[in-house]
Coordinates of C-alpha atoms in Angstrom, one line a residue:
M109 CA -7.3 -16.5 11.3
R110 CA -9.4 -17.0 8.1
K111 CA -11.8 -19.1 9.9
L112 CA -11.9 -16.7 12.9
I113 CA -12.8 -13.7 10.4
A114 CA -15.2 -15.9 8.8
L115 CA -17.0 -16.8 11.8
L116 CA -16.8 -13.4 13.1
L117 CA -18.5 -11.9 9.7
D118 CA -21.0 -14.7 9.9
R119 CA -22.0 -14.0 13.4
I120 CA -22.4 -10.3 12.7
G121 CA -24.4 -10.8 9.4
A122 CA -26.8 -13.1 10.8
R123 CA -27.9 -10.1 12.8
L124 CA -28.3 -7.9 10.0
P125 CA -30.9 -7.5 7.3
H126 CA -30.6 -9.8 4.1
Q127 CA -30.3 -6.9 1.9
F128 CA -27.9 -5.3 3.9
R129 CA -25.6 -7.9 3.9
I130 CA -25.6 -8.6 0.4
L131 CA -24.7 -5.0 -0.2
H132 CA -22.0 -5.2 2.4
Q133 CA -20.4 -8.3 0.7
Q134 CA -20.3 -6.3 -2.9
F135 CA -19.1 -3.2 -1.4
L136 CA -16.4 -5.2 0.3
L137 CA -15.3 -7.0 -2.7
R138 CA -14.7 -3.6 -4.3
V139 CA -12.7 -1.9 -1.4
V140 CA -10.7 -4.9 -0.2
D141 CA -9.3 -6.4 -3.4
L142 CA -8.8 -4.2 -6.3
E143 CA -7.4 -7.0 -8.3
A144 CA -10.8 -9.0 -7.8
L145 CA -12.5 -9.4 -11.1
S146 CA -14.9 -12.2 -10.1
L147 CA -17.7 -12.3 -7.5
E148 CA -16.2 -15.5 -6.1
A149 CA -13.1 -13.5 -4.4
D150 CA -12.4 -15.1 -1.2
I151 CA -12.8 -12.1 1.2
P152 CA -12.1 -13.9 4.6
R153 CA -8.9 -15.3 3.2
F154 CA -7.8 -11.8 2.0
L155 CA -8.8 -10.1 5.7
G156 CA -7.0 -13.1 7.3
Q157 CA -4.1 -12.8 5.6
F158 CA -4.1 -8.9 6.1
A159 CA -4.9 -9.2 9.7
G160 CA -1.9 -11.9 10.2
V161 CA 0.6 -9.5 9.1
L162 CA -0.7 -6.5 11.3
I163 CA -0.7 -9.0 14.5
M164 CA 2.8 -9.9 13.7
L165 CA 3.7 -6.0 13.7
S166 CA 1.4 -5.9 16.7
F167 CA 3.6 -8.6 18.9
I168 CA 6.9 -6.6 17.6
H169 CA 5.3 -3.5 19.1
S170 CA 4.8 -5.3 22.2
V171 CA 8.4 -5.9 22.8
A172 CA 9.0 -2.3 22.3
V173 CA 6.4 -1.7 24.8
Y174 CA 7.9 -3.7 27.6
W175 CA 11.5 -2.3 27.0
F176 CA 10.7 1.5 26.5
I177 CA 7.3 2.2 28.3
V178 CA 9.5 3.0 31.7
V179 CA 11.9 5.2 30.2
Y180 CA 10.2 7.0 26.9
P181 CA 6.6 6.4 27.7
Y182 CA 5.6 9.7 25.5
R183 CA 7.7 8.6 22.6
L184 CA 6.2 5.0 22.6
E185 CA 2.6 6.7 22.8
H186 CA 3.4 8.8 20.0
Y187 CA 5.1 5.9 18.0
L188 CA 1.9 3.8 18.5
I189 CA -0.5 6.5 17.3
S190 CA 1.6 7.5 14.2
T191 CA 1.5 4.0 13.2
T192 CA -1.9 3.2 13.7
M193 CA -2.8 6.5 11.9
L194 CA -0.5 5.5 9.0
A195 CA -2.2 1.9 8.3
A196 CA -5.6 4.1 8.5
G197 CA -4.5 6.7 6.2
L198 CA -3.2 4.0 3.6
I199 CA -6.6 1.8 3.9
T200 CA -8.5 5.2 3.4
V201 CA -6.6 6.1 0.2
V202 CA -6.9 2.7 -1.0
S203 CA -10.7 2.7 -0.7
W204 CA -10.9 6.4 -2.3
D205 CA -14.5 7.2 -3.5
S206 CA -15.8 3.8 -2.1
V207 CA -18.5 5.5 0.2
F208 CA -19.8 7.9 -2.3
P209 CA -22.3 6.9 -5.0
D210 CA -20.7 6.1 -8.3
R211 CA -22.4 5.5 -12.0
R212 CA -22.7 1.8 -11.4
D213 CA -24.4 2.0 -8.0
I214 CA -27.1 4.4 -9.4
M215 CA -27.3 2.5 -12.5
V216 CA -27.9 -1.0 -10.8
L217 CA -29.5 -0.3 -7.4
A218 CA -32.0 2.9 -8.0
P219 CA -34.4 1.0 -9.7
L220 CA -34.3 -1.9 -7.0
P221 CA -36.4 -1.2 -3.8
I222 CA -33.6 -0.6 -1.7
R223 CA -33.4 2.6 0.5
P224 CA -30.9 5.2 0.1
G225 CA -30.0 4.7 3.8
M226 CA -29.4 1.1 3.3
I227 CA -26.9 1.7 0.6
L228 CA -25.1 4.4 2.4
G229 CA -24.9 2.2 5.6
A230 CA -23.5 -0.6 3.6
K231 CA -20.8 1.4 2.1
I232 CA -19.6 3.3 5.2
A233 CA -19.6 -0.6 6.7
A234 CA -17.6 -1.9 4.2
S235 CA -15.2 1.0 3.9
T236 CA -15.0 0.9 7.6
S237 CA -14.5 -3.0 8.0
L238 CA -10.7 -3.0 7.2
L239 CA -10.0 -0.1 9.4
G240 CA -11.5 -2.0 12.3
I241 CA -9.5 -5.1 11.3
A242 CA -6.5 -3.0 11.1
L243 CA -7.3 -1.2 14.6
L244 CA -7.8 -4.4 16.6
A245 CA -5.0 -6.5 14.8
L246 CA -2.0 -3.7 15.1
N247 CA -3.0 -2.8 18.6
T248 CA -3.9 -6.4 20.0
A249 CA -0.8 -6.9 22.2
P250 CA 0.4 -3.2 23.0
G251 CA -3.2 -2.5 23.7
L252 CA -3.1 -4.9 26.3
L253 CA 0.7 -4.8 27.5
G254 CA 1.0 -1.0 27.3
P255 CA -2.1 -0.4 29.6
L256 CA -1.0 -2.8 32.1
L257 CA 2.7 -1.1 32.4
L258 CA 1.3 2.2 32.7
G259 CA -1.4 1.6 34.7
Q260 CA 1.2 0.5 37.5
L261 CA 3.3 3.6 36.5
H262 CA 0.7 6.0 37.1
A263 CA -0.8 4.4 40.1
S264 CA -4.3 5.7 39.2
I265 CA -7.6 5.0 41.1
F266 CA -8.7 2.8 38.1
G267 CA -5.6 1.7 37.2
F268 CA -5.4 -0.8 34.3
F269 CA -8.9 -0.2 32.9
Q270 CA -8.6 3.5 33.1
V271 CA -5.3 3.4 31.2
L272 CA -7.1 0.6 28.7
A273 CA -10.0 2.6 28.0
A274 CA -7.7 5.7 27.4
Y275 CA -5.6 3.8 25.2
W276 CA -8.5 2.7 23.0
I277 CA -10.6 5.6 23.0
A278 CA -7.3 7.7 21.9
M279 CA -6.7 5.1 19.0
I280 CA -10.3 5.2 17.6
A281 CA -10.6 8.9 17.7
A282 CA -7.3 9.2 15.9
I283 CA -8.6 6.9 13.1
L284 CA -11.9 8.2 13.2
F285 CA -10.3 11.9 12.7
L286 CA -8.2 10.8 9.8
Y287 CA -11.2 8.8 8.0
C288 CA -13.3 11.7 8.6
S289 CA -11.1 14.2 7.1
V290 CA -10.5 12.5 3.8
L291 CA -14.3 12.2 3.7
T292 CA -14.8 15.8 4.3
I293 CA -12.4 17.0 1.7
Q294 CA -13.8 14.5 -0.9
G295 CA -17.4 15.5 -0.2
L296 CA -16.4 19.3 -0.4
T297 CA -14.6 19.0 -3.7
A298 CA -17.5 16.9 -5.3
L299 CA -20.2 19.6 -4.3
I300 CA -17.8 22.5 -5.4
L301 CA -16.5 21.5 -8.5
P302 CA -18.4 20.0 -11.6
R303 CA -18.1 16.3 -12.3
R304 CA -15.3 16.3 -15.0
A305 CA -13.3 18.8 -12.7
F306 CA -13.6 16.7 -9.7
L307 CA -12.7 13.5 -11.0
R308 CA -9.4 15.1 -12.3
L309 CA -8.8 16.5 -9.0
S310 CA -9.6 13.6 -7.1
A311 CA -6.9 11.6 -8.8
A312 CA -4.3 14.2 -7.8
L313 CA -5.7 14.3 -3.9
Q314 CA -5.4 10.4 -4.0
L315 CA -1.6 10.5 -4.9
L316 CA -1.0 13.6 -2.7
A317 CA -2.7 12.1 0.2
F318 CA -0.9 8.7 -0.3
G319 CA 2.6 10.6 -0.2
A320 CA 1.5 12.8 2.4
F321 CA 0.9 10.2 5.1
I322 CA 4.0 8.1 4.4
S323 CA 6.1 11.3 4.2
V324 CA 5.0 12.6 7.5
Y325 CA 5.1 9.2 9.2
F326 CA 8.7 8.8 8.0
L327 CA 9.7 12.6 8.5
E328 CA 8.1 13.6 11.9
P329 CA 10.3 14.2 14.8
S330 CA 9.7 12.0 17.7
L331 CA 9.6 13.9 21.0
G332 CA 9.8 11.3 23.7
T333 CA 10.2 13.2 26.8
L334 CA 7.9 16.2 28.7
P335 CA 10.9 18.8 28.4
E336 CA 10.7 18.2 24.6
L337 CA 7.0 18.5 24.5
L338 CA 7.2 21.7 26.4
A339 CA 10.0 23.4 24.6
P340 CA 9.0 26.6 22.7
Q341 CA 10.9 25.7 19.8
N342 CA 8.7 22.5 19.3
H343 CA 5.4 24.4 19.5
Q344 CA 4.9 24.9 16.1
I345 CA 5.5 21.1 15.5
L346 CA 2.6 20.1 18.1
V347 CA 0.2 22.6 16.5
A348 CA 0.6 21.1 12.9
L349 CA 0.9 17.3 13.6
P350 CA -2.6 15.6 14.6
Q351 CA -0.5 12.6 16.2
F352 CA 0.6 14.8 19.2
W353 CA -3.0 16.1 19.7
F354 CA -4.2 12.5 20.2
L355 CA -1.2 11.5 22.3
A356 CA -2.3 14.7 24.6
L357 CA -6.0 13.2 24.5
L358 CA -4.8 9.8 25.5
N359 CA -2.7 11.4 28.6
Q360 CA -5.7 13.5 29.5
I361 CA -8.2 10.6 29.8
N362 CA -5.7 8.5 31.8
G363 CA -4.9 11.6 33.9
S364 CA -1.4 12.0 33.1
L365 CA -1.3 15.0 31.0
P366 CA 0.4 18.3 32.4
P367 CA -1.8 21.2 32.7
E368 CA 0.7 22.9 30.1
L369 CA -0.3 20.6 27.3
A370 CA -4.1 20.5 28.1
W371 CA -4.5 22.9 25.1
L372 CA -3.6 19.9 22.8
A373 CA -6.1 17.5 23.9
Y374 CA -8.7 20.0 23.5
R375 CA -7.6 20.8 20.0
A376 CA -7.9 17.0 19.5
W377 CA -11.6 17.1 20.6
I378 CA -12.5 20.1 18.6
A379 CA -10.9 18.8 15.4
L380 CA -12.6 15.4 15.7
A381 CA -16.1 17.3 16.2
I382 CA -15.3 19.2 13.1
V383 CA -14.4 16.5 10.8
I384 CA -17.3 14.3 12.0
S385 CA -19.8 16.9 11.4
G386 CA -18.0 17.9 7.9
A387 CA -18.2 14.1 6.7
A388 CA -21.7 13.5 7.8
A389 CA -22.8 16.7 5.7
S390 CA -20.7 15.6 2.8
L391 CA -22.0 12.2 2.7
L392 CA -25.9 13.6 2.8
F393 CA -25.4 16.0 0.2
S394 CA -23.5 13.8 -2.0
Y395 CA -26.3 11.5 -2.0
L396 CA -29.0 14.4 -2.2
R397 CA -27.4 16.7 -4.8
T398 CA -24.7 15.1 -6.8
M399 CA -26.5 11.9 -7.8
K400 CA -28.1 13.3 -10.9
A401 CA -24.6 14.8 -11.8
T402 CA -23.0 11.7 -11.1
L403 CA -25.4 9.6 -13.5
E404 CA -25.0 12.2 -16.4
A405 CA -21.3 12.5 -16.5
P406 CA -19.2 9.7 -17.4
D407 CA -16.4 8.2 -15.1
L408 CA -13.6 8.2 -17.8
V409 CA -12.4 11.8 -18.5
P410 CA -11.1 12.4 -21.9
G411 CA -7.8 13.6 -22.5
A412 CA -6.9 17.4 -22.8
S413 CA -6.2 18.4 -26.2
G414 CA -3.0 19.7 -27.6
F415 CA 0.5 19.0 -28.1
H416 CA 1.4 15.1 -27.2
W417 CA 4.7 14.0 -27.6
F418 CA 6.4 10.7 -26.5
P419 CA 10.0 9.5 -26.8
R420 CA 10.9 7.3 -29.6
L421 CA 12.0 3.9 -28.4
G422 CA 13.2 2.5 -31.4
G423 CA 10.2 1.0 -33.0
S424 CA 6.5 1.6 -33.4
L425 CA 5.6 -1.2 -31.3
R426 CA 7.7 -0.3 -28.4
L427 CA 6.2 3.3 -28.6
A428 CA 2.6 1.8 -28.6
I429 CA 3.2 -0.3 -25.6
A430 CA 5.0 2.4 -23.6
A431 CA 2.2 5.0 -24.5
F432 CA -0.4 2.4 -23.6
A433 CA 1.2 1.7 -20.3
F434 CA 1.8 5.5 -19.4
R435 CA -1.8 6.2 -19.9
S436 CA -3.4 3.3 -18.4
L437 CA -1.2 4.0 -15.1
S438 CA -2.1 8.0 -15.4
R439 CA -5.9 7.4 -16.2
S440 CA -6.8 4.4 -13.9
R441 CA -7.5 4.9 -10.4
Q442 CA -7.2 1.4 -9.4
H443 CA -3.4 1.3 -10.8
R444 CA -2.5 4.7 -9.6
V445 CA -3.4 3.7 -6.1
V446 CA -1.3 0.6 -6.3
Y447 CA 1.7 2.2 -7.9
A448 CA 1.4 5.2 -5.6
F449 CA 2.0 3.0 -2.7
F450 CA 5.4 2.1 -4.1
I451 CA 6.2 5.5 -5.1
A452 CA 5.1 7.0 -1.8
I453 CA 7.7 5.0 0.0
V454 CA 10.2 5.8 -2.7
A455 CA 9.6 9.4 -2.2
A456 CA 9.9 9.3 1.6
I457 CA 13.3 7.7 1.2
G458 CA 14.2 10.3 -1.3
V459 CA 13.2 13.3 1.0
T460 CA 15.1 11.6 4.0
C461 CA 18.1 11.4 1.9
L462 CA 17.6 15.1 0.4
R463 CA 17.2 16.3 4.0
R464 CA 20.7 15.0 5.2
E465 CA 22.1 16.6 2.1
L466 CA 20.5 20.0 2.6
Y467 CA 21.5 20.0 6.1
A468 CA 25.2 18.7 5.8
P469 CA 27.6 21.7 6.1
A470 CA 30.2 20.9 3.5
P471 CA 30.6 17.9 0.8
E472 CA 30.9 14.8 3.0
P473 CA 32.1 11.0 2.3
L474 CA 29.6 8.6 0.4
P475 CA 27.6 7.0 3.4
T476 CA 26.2 3.5 3.8
G477 CA 22.7 4.7 4.4
F478 CA 22.7 6.6 0.8
L479 CA 23.8 3.3 -0.9
T480 CA 21.1 1.2 0.8
A481 CA 18.5 4.2 0.2
S482 CA 19.2 4.0 -3.6
F483 CA 19.1 0.3 -3.7
M484 CA 15.7 0.3 -1.9
M485 CA 14.4 3.0 -4.1
M486 CA 15.3 1.0 -7.1
T487 CA 13.7 -2.2 -6.1
L488 CA 10.4 -0.4 -5.1
A489 CA 10.3 1.4 -8.4
V490 CA 10.8 -1.8 -10.5
I491 CA 8.7 -4.4 -8.6
G492 CA 6.0 -1.8 -8.2
L493 CA 5.8 -1.2 -11.9
R494 CA 5.8 -4.8 -12.5
A495 CA 3.1 -5.5 -10.0
V496 CA 0.8 -2.9 -11.5
F497 CA 1.6 -4.5 -15.1
S498 CA -0.2 -7.5 -13.9
L499 CA -3.5 -5.7 -13.3
P500 CA -5.8 -5.3 -16.3
I501 CA -7.2 -2.0 -17.4
S502 CA -10.3 -3.3 -19.0
L503 CA -11.0 -6.7 -19.9
N504 CA -13.4 -5.8 -22.5
A505 CA -10.7 -4.2 -24.5
N506 CA -8.1 -7.1 -24.6
W507 CA -9.9 -8.3 -27.8
V508 CA -8.2 -5.3 -29.4
L509 CA -4.7 -6.4 -28.6
R510 CA -5.7 -10.1 -29.1
T511 CA -6.6 -9.6 -32.7
T512 CA -3.8 -7.3 -33.5
Q513 CA -1.1 -9.5 -32.7
L514 CA 1.0 -9.1 -35.9
R515 CA 4.5 -9.7 -34.7
P516 CA 6.4 -12.5 -32.5
T517 CA 6.0 -12.5 -28.9
S518 CA 9.6 -11.9 -28.4
K519 CA 8.9 -8.2 -29.8
Y520 CA 6.3 -7.5 -27.3
I521 CA 8.6 -8.7 -24.4
E522 CA 11.4 -6.5 -25.8
A523 CA 8.6 -3.7 -25.6
T524 CA 7.9 -4.3 -22.2
R525 CA 11.3 -4.4 -21.4
A526 CA 12.2 -1.0 -22.7
T527 CA 8.8 0.3 -20.9
L528 CA 10.1 -1.0 -17.2
L529 CA 13.6 0.3 -18.1
L530 CA 12.1 3.9 -19.1
F531 CA 9.6 4.3 -16.3
S532 CA 11.4 2.8 -13.3
V533 CA 15.1 2.5 -13.8
L534 CA 15.8 5.7 -15.9
P535 CA 13.7 7.9 -13.1
M536 CA 15.6 6.1 -10.0
M537 CA 18.9 6.7 -12.0
V538 CA 18.1 10.4 -12.4
T539 CA 16.9 10.8 -8.9
A540 CA 20.2 9.1 -7.5
V541 CA 22.2 11.5 -9.4
L542 CA 20.7 14.4 -7.8
L543 CA 20.8 13.0 -4.3
S544 CA 24.5 12.5 -4.8
L545 CA 25.7 15.9 -5.8
N546 CA 27.3 16.5 -2.2
Y547 CA 29.0 13.2 -1.9
R548 CA 32.6 12.8 -2.4
P549 CA 35.1 11.6 -4.2
R550 CA 33.1 11.6 -7.4
L551 CA 34.9 8.6 -8.4
H552 CA 33.1 6.6 -5.6
V553 CA 29.8 8.2 -6.6
A554 CA 30.1 7.0 -10.4
Q555 CA 31.0 3.8 -9.1
H556 CA 28.0 3.4 -7.2
L557 CA 25.9 4.8 -9.9
G558 CA 27.3 2.1 -12.3
I559 CA 26.5 -0.5 -9.9
L560 CA 22.8 0.9 -9.5
A561 CA 22.3 0.8 -13.0
I562 CA 23.3 -3.0 -13.4
F563 CA 21.4 -3.7 -10.5
G564 CA 18.3 -2.1 -11.8
C565 CA 18.6 -3.9 -15.4
L566 CA 19.1 -7.0 -13.2
L567 CA 15.6 -6.4 -11.6
V568 CA 14.1 -5.9 -14.9
E569 CA 15.1 -9.2 -16.2
L570 CA 13.8 -11.0 -13.0
A571 CA 10.6 -9.1 -13.4
L572 CA 10.2 -10.6 -16.8
I573 CA 10.6 -14.1 -15.9
N574 CA 7.2 -15.9 -16.8
F575 CA 5.8 -12.6 -18.0
D576 CA 4.5 -13.6 -21.4
K577 CA 1.7 -10.9 -21.7
V578 CA 1.2 -7.3 -22.6
P579 CA 1.2 -5.0 -19.7
F580 CA -2.4 -4.1 -18.3
T581 CA -4.3 -6.7 -20.6
C582 CA -4.3 -10.0 -18.8
S583 CA -7.3 -10.9 -16.4
Y584 CA -6.3 -11.8 -12.6
L585 CA -7.6 -14.2 -10.4
P586 CA -8.9 -12.7 -7.4
G587 CA -7.3 -13.7 -4.2
K588 CA -3.9 -15.0 -5.8
S589 CA -1.7 -12.3 -4.1
N590 CA -0.3 -13.8 -0.7
I591 CA 0.2 -10.6 1.5
Q592 CA 2.3 -12.4 4.3
T593 CA 4.6 -13.8 1.8
V594 CA 5.0 -10.4 0.1
F595 CA 5.3 -8.6 3.2
W596 CA 8.2 -10.8 5.0
G597 CA 9.7 -11.2 1.5
F598 CA 10.0 -7.5 1.5
F599 CA 11.4 -7.4 5.2
V600 CA 14.2 -10.2 4.3
W601 CA 15.0 -8.3 1.0
T602 CA 15.4 -5.0 3.0
L603 CA 17.8 -6.7 5.4
L604 CA 19.8 -8.2 2.4
T605 CA 19.8 -4.5 1.1
L606 CA 21.5 -3.1 4.2
L607 CA 24.1 -5.7 3.9
A608 CA 24.6 -4.9 0.2
G609 CA 25.3 -1.4 1.0
V610 CA 28.0 -2.3 3.5
F611 CA 29.5 -4.7 1.1
E612 CA 29.6 -2.0 -1.6
L613 CA 31.2 0.6 0.4
D614 CA 34.1 -1.7 1.0
A615 CA 34.1 -2.7 -2.9
I616 CA 34.5 0.5 -4.3
R617 CA 37.4 1.5 -2.1
S618 CA 39.2 -1.2 -3.9
A619 CA 39.7 -1.4 -7.7
R620 CA 40.1 -5.3 -7.5
A621 CA 37.0 -5.7 -5.2
Y622 CA 35.1 -3.5 -7.5
S623 CA 35.9 -5.0 -10.8
E624 CA 34.9 -8.5 -9.5
V625 CA 31.4 -7.3 -8.4
I626 CA 30.8 -5.2 -11.8
G627 CA 32.0 -8.4 -13.4
I628 CA 29.5 -10.9 -11.2
M629 CA 26.9 -8.6 -12.0
L630 CA 27.4 -8.1 -15.8
A631 CA 27.7 -12.0 -15.9
A632 CA 24.4 -12.5 -14.2
L633 CA 22.7 -9.8 -16.5
V634 CA 23.8 -11.5 -19.6
A635 CA 22.8 -14.7 -18.2
L636 CA 19.3 -13.6 -17.4
G637 CA 19.0 -11.5 -20.5
T638 CA 19.7 -14.4 -22.3
F639 CA 17.4 -16.9 -20.7
N640 CA 14.5 -14.5 -21.1
R641 CA 15.3 -14.1 -24.9
L642 CA 15.8 -17.5 -25.6
R643 CA 12.4 -18.2 -23.6
A644 CA 10.7 -15.2 -25.6
R645 CA 11.2 -17.0 -28.9
N646 CA 8.8 -19.9 -28.2
A647 CA 6.6 -18.0 -25.8
V648 CA 2.7 -17.4 -26.2
L649 CA 1.3 -14.2 -25.2
Y650 CA -2.0 -15.1 -22.6
F651 CA -4.8 -12.9 -21.8
E652 CA -6.8 -15.0 -19.3
D653 CA -5.3 -16.0 -15.9
L654 CA -7.0 -19.4 -15.5
P655 CA -6.9 -21.3 -12.3
P656 CA -5.0 -25.0 -12.3
E657 CA -6.8 -28.0 -13.3
V658 CA -7.0 -30.0 -10.1
V659 CA -8.0 -33.4 -10.3
T660 CA -9.7 -34.7 -6.9
R661 CA -9.4 -38.5 -6.1
L662 CA -12.1 -39.9 -4.3
G663 CA -10.7 -43.1 -3.2
L664 CA -13.5 -45.4 -4.2
I665 CA -11.6 -47.9 -6.3
Y666 CA -12.2 -51.4 -5.2
I667 CA -8.9 -53.2 -4.7
P668 CA -9.7 -57.3 -4.2
P669 CA -7.6 -58.9 -1.7
S670 CA -4.7 -61.3 -3.3
P671 CA -5.4 -65.1 -2.8
S672 CA -2.5 -65.5 -0.5
A673 CA -4.3 -63.3 2.1
S674 CA -5.6 -65.2 5.0
P675 CA -9.4 -64.4 5.5
S676 CA -10.4 -62.1 8.3
V677 CA -13.4 -64.4 9.6
S678 CA -12.5 -68.1 10.2
E679 CA -15.0 -70.4 8.8
P680 CA -16.9 -72.7 11.1

């Protein structure tokens, strides 16, 4: 896959101007890999890993297409459109502000003989490269199998080719709608607000969009039959969710849309035209009117003056590292994006549990779903924060922490442990307590909360293994993360969490089994904690992530033949 993407990029790039190719490569580096701090980042490798995960999901979707296209065609089409829009929405939020000019672009590229149109085109091409890869990889299998089966079902004049064109037009339109909507909102806020206010609001909008995309995907209703789509009680849902607009657009193009739903397809076309026009106008005015304000205003927004309070954590070093981590996470756009991905999934799971609790008529027994959901929320909160800790906030500022290490390394690792417990385990415990108010008996709820607290501490100890650095201060090698390994590891972990929820529900009903589970977990926690503390005594803080030294053997050493070996050529 890596070679295929590299070959495709080379073929396309060979037909483009040299300046455009260079700009596209640099802008793509900034869009694709937020961890990359080197110009030597392996972009084809990253894109190959990214496409490999989506292609596997594509084949999984093809199985769903084969089994459900005949019985629930509308539900399956809605699912594929929603999944594609979710992938496009996450990519769009990750590449937030990448199309609009920033301070570095103006200061570096403005003195060069490069036309503004080429800069804008390179930025748009870089930001849409991932969208194109996601569209093709995620819809390769269902985009061929689905039209093949739907063409036979509809028995239209054009058959397979008509449904194939309708499918891909609808998918492209859905992604384009989402992408242009985000650009329009960003452009309007940049034009209306001062630069400093825009930077503050942009960060909030970015996090809000992240949570909105994931929450809508998990919480939206699935209307899989024509009577459900035509039901009056579902009219407001169809009006509010764009996924159903493009579902109607797909069926309008392939000729299977009922006349009663034609207004939904027209709504999709009108909305698409509005957001495309808004995005074009936003980009044009941003490059013409906000360039001076971008150059004059700093990208780092100073903190608001007033009362500042932070909880005491048992020492000045713990307080300093916790405050440094909190402010780095709240002020850095890149770190907010990465952590918001995990927190948005946590929020979606929490909202699902809350909706069930609100609609429950009376207190109900502790369900397996809540146990599994709380384990997943705790895992995502701890692992997400640990992943963000590995990304540096500013390599130029690392010398401050290097030259002020006046205490042993073990004290810094203790401060990192306290920070993980404060910002990940404690909020998830509070959330789990609030979500469990409607469950009975109270004893079972308290038993689960005890297991959850120990589980969170275990995750913190696991996260601290080989983490001999201060959060946000160590450089990161670009291309080091393996997306496929992380994805499938998370998939396996999800299955194990489902099994753990079932096992825990049986354990809390028996005092003996519960005592055994608590004893095993506490023993594992003590063992991991002792291992990390003993290792921290001899550890050395490091601030540079260096590639391993690899010695390559060329095999040029001459080995003379042994005297007993027979000659290869006989003498005359």
